[in-house]
PDB file of C-alpha atoms in Angstrom:
ATOM      1  CA  MET A   1      -2.479   6.004  16.364  1.00 47.00           C
ATOM      2  CA  THR A   2      -5.297   8.070  14.959  1.00 47.00           C
ATOM      3  CA  HIS A   3      -6.400  11.407  16.332  1.00 39.00           C
ATOM      4  CA  ARG A   4      -9.759   9.823  17.255  1.00 41.00           C
ATOM      5  CA  THR A   5      -8.071   7.125  19.354  1.00 46.00           C
ATOM      6  CA  LEU A   6      -5.965   9.709  21.176  1.00 43.00           C
ATOM      7  CA  ILE A   7      -9.029  11.790  22.021  1.00 41.00           C
ATOM      8  CA  ARG A   8     -10.873   8.700  23.250  1.00 47.00           C
ATOM      9  CA  ARG A   9      -7.987   7.981  25.596  1.00 48.00           C
ATOM     10  CA  LEU A  10      -8.148  11.507  26.937  1.00 47.00           C
ATOM     11  CA  LEU A  11     -11.741  10.884  28.018  1.00 42.00           C
ATOM     12  CA  PRO A  12     -11.393  11.973  31.659  1.00 39.00           C
ATOM     13  CA  ALA A  13     -10.044  15.358  30.654  1.00 43.00           C
ATOM     14  CA  LEU A  14     -12.879  15.744  28.184  1.00 39.00           C
ATOM     15  CA  VAL A  15     -15.752  14.302  30.262  1.00 41.00           C
ATOM     16  CA  GLY A  16     -16.437  17.636  31.919  1.00 37.00           C
ATOM     17  CA  SER A  17     -16.901  19.373  28.598  1.00 32.00           C
ATOM     18  CA  PHE A  18     -19.079  16.504  27.346  1.00 33.00           C
ATOM     19  CA  LEU A  19     -21.291  16.783  30.424  1.00 34.00           C
ATOM     20  CA  ILE A  20     -21.691  20.537  30.088  1.00 28.00           C
ATOM     21  CA  THR A  21     -22.275  20.377  26.334  1.00 31.00           C
ATOM     22  CA  ASN A  22     -24.708  17.496  26.745  1.00 35.00           C
ATOM     23  CA  ALA A  23     -26.660  19.334  29.435  1.00 35.00           C
ATOM     24  CA  PHE A  24     -27.115  22.408  27.230  1.00 31.00           C
ATOM     25  CA  ALA A  25     -27.925  20.316  24.164  1.00 36.00           C
ATOM     26  CA  GLN A  26     -30.752  18.413  25.858  1.00 36.00           C
ATOM     27  CA  GLU A  27     -34.272  19.177  24.682  1.00 33.00           C
ATOM     28  CA  PRO A  28     -36.732  20.193  27.397  1.00 37.00           C
ATOM     29  CA  LEU A  29     -38.421  17.148  28.958  1.00 35.00           C
ATOM     30  CA  ASP A  30     -41.772  17.807  27.301  1.00 37.00           C
ATOM     31  CA  MET A  31     -40.062  18.001  23.902  1.00 37.00           C
ATOM     32  CA  GLN A  32     -38.188  14.689  24.139  1.00 42.00           C
ATOM     33  CA  ARG A  33     -39.492  11.724  22.248  1.00 41.00           C
ATOM     34  CA  PRO A  34     -40.143   8.697  24.472  1.00 44.00           C
ATOM     35  CA  THR A  35     -37.976   5.662  23.850  1.00 46.00           C
ATOM     36  CA  THR A  36     -38.416   2.144  25.090  1.00 45.00           C
ATOM     37  CA  THR A  37     -34.786   1.441  25.985  1.00 52.00           C
ATOM     38  CA  GLN A  38     -33.139   4.687  26.988  1.00 55.00           C
ATOM     39  CA  ARG A  39     -29.750   4.219  28.665  1.00 59.00           C
ATOM     40  CA  PRO A  40     -27.799   6.819  30.612  1.00 63.00           C
ATOM     41  CA  THR A  41     -25.607   9.015  28.424  1.00 75.00           C
ATOM     42  CA  THR A  42     -22.918   9.322  31.099  1.00 84.00           C
ATOM     43  CA  LEU A  43     -21.730   7.361  34.119  1.00 89.00           C
ATOM     44  CA  SER A  44     -19.410   8.376  36.941  1.00 93.00           C
ATOM     45  CA  GLU A  45     -18.630   6.136  39.928  1.00 95.00           C
ATOM     46  CA  THR A  46     -16.002   6.655  42.618  1.00 96.00           C
ATOM     47  CA  TYR A  47     -13.908   3.893  44.171  1.00 97.00           C
ATOM     48  CA  ASP A  48     -11.769   5.581  46.848  1.00 97.00           C
ATOM     49  CA  ALA A  49      -9.022   7.417  44.879  1.00 97.00           C
ATOM     50  CA  TRP A  50     -10.266   6.263  41.453  1.00 98.00           C
ATOM     51  CA  THR A  51     -13.226   7.345  39.338  1.00 97.00           C
ATOM     52  CA  VAL A  52     -14.807   5.212  36.608  1.00 97.00           C
ATOM     53  CA  GLN A  53     -16.350   7.371  33.884  1.00 95.00           C
ATOM     54  CA  CYS A  54     -18.263   6.522  30.723  1.00 92.00           C
ATOM     55  CA  VAL A  55     -19.788   8.591  27.949  1.00 89.00           C
ATOM     56  CA  ASN A  56     -21.842   7.472  24.995  1.00 84.00           C
ATOM     57  CA  GLN A  57     -20.391   8.420  21.625  1.00 82.00           C
ATOM     58  CA  VAL A  58     -22.539   8.421  18.507  1.00 82.00           C
ATOM     59  CA  GLN A  59     -20.764   7.026  15.454  1.00 82.00           C
ATOM     60  CA  GLY A  60     -23.121   7.046  12.497  1.00 86.00           C
ATOM     61  CA  GLU A  61     -26.210   5.159  13.590  1.00 86.00           C
ATOM     62  CA  ARG A  62     -24.426   3.332  16.409  1.00 85.00           C
ATOM     63  CA  THR A  63     -23.914   4.541  19.938  1.00 80.00           C
ATOM     64  CA  LEU A  64     -20.751   3.256  21.578  1.00 80.00           C
ATOM     65  CA  ARG A  65     -19.875   3.566  25.233  1.00 82.00           C
ATOM     66  CA  ALA A  66     -16.299   4.676  26.022  1.00 88.00           C
ATOM     67  CA  CYS A  67     -15.158   4.068  29.607  1.00 92.00           C
ATOM     68  CA  GLN A  68     -12.045   4.798  31.626  1.00 96.00           C
ATOM     69  CA  MET A  69     -10.929   4.817  35.224  1.00 97.00           C
ATOM     70  CA  SER A  70      -8.839   7.744  36.347  1.00 97.00           C
ATOM     71  CA  GLN A  71      -7.199   9.658  39.125  1.00 97.00           C
ATOM     72  CA  GLU A  72      -6.423  13.359  38.827  1.00 96.00           C
ATOM     73  CA  LEU A  73      -3.962  15.088  41.128  1.00 95.00           C
ATOM     74  CA  LEU A  74      -4.198  18.847  41.537  1.00 93.00           C
ATOM     75  CA  GLN A  75      -1.801  21.284  43.195  1.00 90.00           C
ATOM     76  CA  GLN A  76      -3.558  22.412  46.372  1.00 89.00           C
ATOM     77  CA  GLU A  77      -2.904  26.156  46.156  1.00 91.00           C
ATOM     78  CA  THR A  78      -3.452  26.750  42.433  1.00 90.00           C
ATOM     79  CA  ARG A  79      -5.774  23.820  41.585  1.00 89.00           C
ATOM     80  CA  GLN A  80      -3.593  23.207  38.515  1.00 88.00           C
ATOM     81  CA  ARG A  81      -3.314  19.625  37.298  1.00 91.00           C
ATOM     82  CA  VAL A  82      -0.142  17.834  38.330  1.00 92.00           C
ATOM     83  CA  LEU A  83      -1.111  14.466  36.841  1.00 96.00           C
ATOM     84  CA  LEU A  84      -4.041  12.750  35.212  1.00 97.00           C
ATOM     85  CA  PHE A  85      -3.642   8.959  35.179  1.00 98.00           C
ATOM     86  CA  ALA A  86      -6.359   7.187  33.163  1.00 97.00           C
ATOM     87  CA  ILE A  87      -6.778   3.550  32.176  1.00 97.00           C
ATOM     88  CA  SER A  88      -9.065   2.432  29.362  1.00 95.00           C
ATOM     89  CA  LYS A  89     -10.152  -1.108  28.592  1.00 87.00           C
ATOM     90  CA  GLU A  90     -11.844  -2.173  25.406  1.00 81.00           C
ATOM     91  CA  PRO A  91     -13.356  -5.622  24.868  1.00 74.00           C
ATOM     92  CA  GLU A  92     -10.809  -8.213  23.803  1.00 77.00           C
ATOM     93  CA  ALA A  93      -7.914  -5.733  24.191  1.00 83.00           C
ATOM     94  CA  ALA A  94      -5.215  -5.154  26.778  1.00 87.00           C
ATOM     95  CA  PRO A  95      -5.688  -2.107  28.993  1.00 94.00           C
ATOM     96  CA  LYS A  96      -3.944   1.134  28.074  1.00 96.00           C
ATOM     97  CA  ALA A  97      -2.916   3.962  30.367  1.00 97.00           C
ATOM     98  CA  THR A  98      -2.851   7.603  29.355  1.00 97.00           C
ATOM     99  CA  LEU A  99      -1.028  10.118  31.512  1.00 97.00           C
ATOM    100  CA  VAL A 100      -1.454  13.864  31.082  1.00 97.00           C
ATOM    101  CA  LEU A 101       1.379  15.785  32.696  1.00 96.00           C
ATOM    102  CA  PRO A 102       2.215  19.483  32.999  1.00 93.00           C
ATOM    103  CA  PHE A 103       4.650  21.415  30.837  1.00 93.00           C
ATOM    104  CA  GLY A 104       8.228  21.946  31.997  1.00 93.00           C
ATOM    105  CA  LEU A 105       9.313  18.323  31.820  1.00 95.00           C
ATOM    106  CA  LEU A 106      12.272  16.963  29.880  1.00 95.00           C
ATOM    107  CA  LEU A 107      10.295  15.084  27.236  1.00 95.00           C
ATOM    108  CA  SER A 108      13.257  13.012  26.015  1.00 94.00           C
ATOM    109  CA  GLU A 109      13.433  11.292  29.435  1.00 95.00           C
ATOM    110  CA  GLY A 110       9.871   9.972  29.302  1.00 96.00           C
ATOM    111  CA  VAL A 111       8.075   8.617  32.361  1.00 97.00           C
ATOM    112  CA  ARG A 112       8.772   5.683  34.648  1.00 97.00           C
ATOM    113  CA  ILE A 113       6.330   4.105  37.086  1.00 97.00           C
ATOM    114  CA  GLN A 114       7.558   2.296  40.168  1.00 97.00           C
ATOM    115  CA  ILE A 115       5.881   0.245  42.837  1.00 97.00           C
ATOM    116  CA  GLY A 116       8.202   0.110  45.804  1.00 94.00           C
ATOM    117  CA  GLU A 117      11.676   0.223  44.309  1.00 94.00           C
ATOM    118  CA  THR A 118      10.709  -1.800  41.212  1.00 95.00           C
ATOM    119  CA  GLU A 119      10.093  -0.135  37.869  1.00 96.00           C
ATOM    120  CA  VAL A 120       6.933  -1.717  36.467  1.00 96.00           C
ATOM    121  CA  VAL A 121       6.424   0.267  33.268  1.00 96.00           C
ATOM    122  CA  ARG A 122       8.119   3.009  31.254  1.00 96.00           C
ATOM    123  CA  GLY A 123       6.839   5.209  28.443  1.00 96.00           C
ATOM    124  CA  ALA A 124       7.679   8.058  26.122  1.00 97.00           C
ATOM    125  CA  PHE A 125       5.816  11.312  25.647  1.00 96.00           C
ATOM    126  CA  ARG A 126       3.571  11.134  22.589  1.00 95.00           C
ATOM    127  CA  THR A 127       2.523  14.746  22.135  1.00 95.00           C
ATOM    128  CA  CYS A 128       1.568  17.919  23.986  1.00 94.00           C
ATOM    129  CA  PHE A 129      -1.769  19.734  23.944  1.00 94.00           C
ATOM    130  CA  PRO A 130      -2.776  22.983  25.654  1.00 93.00           C
ATOM    131  CA  THR A 131      -3.944  20.832  28.599  1.00 91.00           C
ATOM    132  CA  GLY A 132      -0.552  19.121  29.048  1.00 94.00           C
ATOM    133  CA  CYS A 133       1.782  16.495  27.627  1.00 96.00           C
ATOM    134  CA  VAL A 134       0.582  12.950  26.964  1.00 97.00           C
ATOM    135  CA  VAL A 135       2.220   9.589  27.658  1.00 97.00           C
ATOM    136  CA  GLU A 136       0.558   6.342  26.583  1.00 96.00           C
ATOM    137  CA  LEU A 137       1.444   3.036  28.221  1.00 96.00           C
ATOM    138  CA  ASP A 138       0.496  -0.582  27.662  1.00 94.00           C
ATOM    139  CA  MET A 139      -0.653  -2.107  30.951  1.00 95.00           C
ATOM    140  CA  PRO A 140       0.034  -5.860  30.813  1.00 94.00           C
ATOM    141  CA  ALA A 141      -1.816  -8.154  33.232  1.00 94.00           C
ATOM    142  CA  ASP A 142       1.209  -8.462  35.542  1.00 95.00           C
ATOM    143  CA  VAL A 143       1.412  -4.657  35.911  1.00 96.00           C
ATOM    144  CA  ILE A 144      -2.336  -4.455  36.626  1.00 96.00           C
ATOM    145  CA  GLY A 145      -1.818  -7.173  39.269  1.00 96.00           C
ATOM    146  CA  GLN A 146       0.970  -5.161  40.888  1.00 97.00           C
ATOM    147  CA  PHE A 147      -1.253  -2.056  40.935  1.00 97.00           C
ATOM    148  CA  GLU A 148      -4.074  -4.081  42.535  1.00 97.00           C
ATOM    149  CA  ASN A 149      -1.801  -5.331  45.319  1.00 96.00           C
ATOM    150  CA  ALA A 150       0.024  -2.104  46.214  1.00 97.00           C
ATOM    151  CA  GLU A 151      -0.929   1.014  48.146  1.00 97.00           C
ATOM    152  CA  THR A 152       0.897   3.596  46.015  1.00 97.00           C
ATOM    153  CA  ALA A 153       2.776   3.936  42.752  1.00 97.00           C
ATOM    154  CA  ARG A 154       5.433   6.507  41.904  1.00 97.00           C
ATOM    155  CA  VAL A 155       5.401   8.408  38.629  1.00 97.00           C
ATOM    156  CA  LEU A 156       8.970   9.546  37.945  1.00 97.00           C
ATOM    157  CA  MET A 157       9.900  12.265  35.448  1.00 96.00           C
ATOM    158  CA  MET A 158      12.668  14.783  34.847  1.00 97.00           C
ATOM    159  CA  ALA A 159      12.160  18.556  34.890  1.00 96.00           C
ATOM    160  CA  ASN A 160      13.691  20.693  32.117  1.00 94.00           C
ATOM    161  CA  THR A 161      16.234  21.816  34.737  1.00 95.00           C
ATOM    162  CA  GLY A 162      17.495  18.240  35.143  1.00 94.00           C
ATOM    163  CA  GLN A 163      15.884  17.820  38.562  1.00 96.00           C
ATOM    164  CA  PRO A 164      14.025  14.559  39.200  1.00 96.00           C
ATOM    165  CA  VAL A 165      10.265  14.925  39.696  1.00 96.00           C
ATOM    166  CA  ARG A 166       8.198  12.375  41.604  1.00 96.00           C
ATOM    167  CA  THR A 167       4.437  12.194  41.956  1.00 96.00           C
ATOM    168  CA  ASP A 168       2.806   9.465  44.019  1.00 96.00           C
ATOM    169  CA  ILE A 169      -0.618   8.122  43.117  1.00 97.00           C
ATOM    170  CA  SER A 170      -2.859   6.277  45.517  1.00 97.00           C
ATOM    171  CA  LEU A 171      -3.872   2.779  44.504  1.00 98.00           C
ATOM    172  CA  LYS A 172      -6.638   2.682  47.112  1.00 98.00           C
ATOM    173  CA  GLY A 173      -9.753   1.485  45.291  1.00 97.00           C
ATOM    174  CA  PHE A 174      -7.784   0.502  42.180  1.00 98.00           C
ATOM    175  CA  ALA A 175      -8.824  -3.175  42.234  1.00 97.00           C
ATOM    176  CA  ALA A 176     -12.550  -2.394  42.594  1.00 97.00           C
ATOM    177  CA  ALA A 177     -12.435   0.328  39.930  1.00 97.00           C
ATOM    178  CA  TYR A 178     -10.580  -1.963  37.526  1.00 96.00           C
ATOM    179  CA  ARG A 179     -13.126  -4.779  38.047  1.00 96.00           C
ATOM    180  CA  ARG A 180     -15.926  -2.300  37.279  1.00 95.00           C
ATOM    181  CA  LEU A 181     -14.080  -1.074  34.191  1.00 95.00           C
ATOM    182  CA  GLN A 182     -13.781  -4.662  32.958  1.00 92.00           C
ATOM    183  CA  GLU A 183     -17.522  -5.241  33.542  1.00 91.00           C
ATOM    184  CA  LEU A 184     -18.403  -2.119  31.568  1.00 88.00           C
ATOM    185  CA  ALA A 185     -16.031  -3.066  28.732  1.00 84.00           C
ATOM    186  CA  ALA A 186     -17.637  -6.503  28.476  1.00 82.00           C
ATOM    187  CA  SER A 187     -21.212  -5.216  28.336  1.00 77.00           C
TER     188      SER A 187
END
């Protein structure tokens, strides 16, 4: 996987910086050139526990839209990220999930995701950045279907101390957010 692909999959973590950078880079309104078909440069929609986000990326003379749906869990007292769970969908491709997790985990154990008592997907850590460690997962149609029909999913990891770590994510709004993500990927 290329560095560019990895960054694109980390879109939710980077959207904030794109929005801030984009806001400061904008020309004043009276300085902008009028265009006939100007589209929004960013999109953010909330579906219960999930957020669908898109940013336009300029590649040469083309502008491509990159979209993901995500859920970010923060520790209440410190506001530090516990988990970022993002799903991207490109046209004609299977969906991919990217998880960004905190440091202090036993990387060799990877991550498992359960719905109820059934493990639905498992993945290995790919790399770590200053923002956390990254796991990438293929999300086959049957796994997406299980996410759409459940209320919660468990993300299971192992701490460096050997203690099991469990983080639950809400699947409320998942089906609607995923439908919207598919619509955006197709357009």
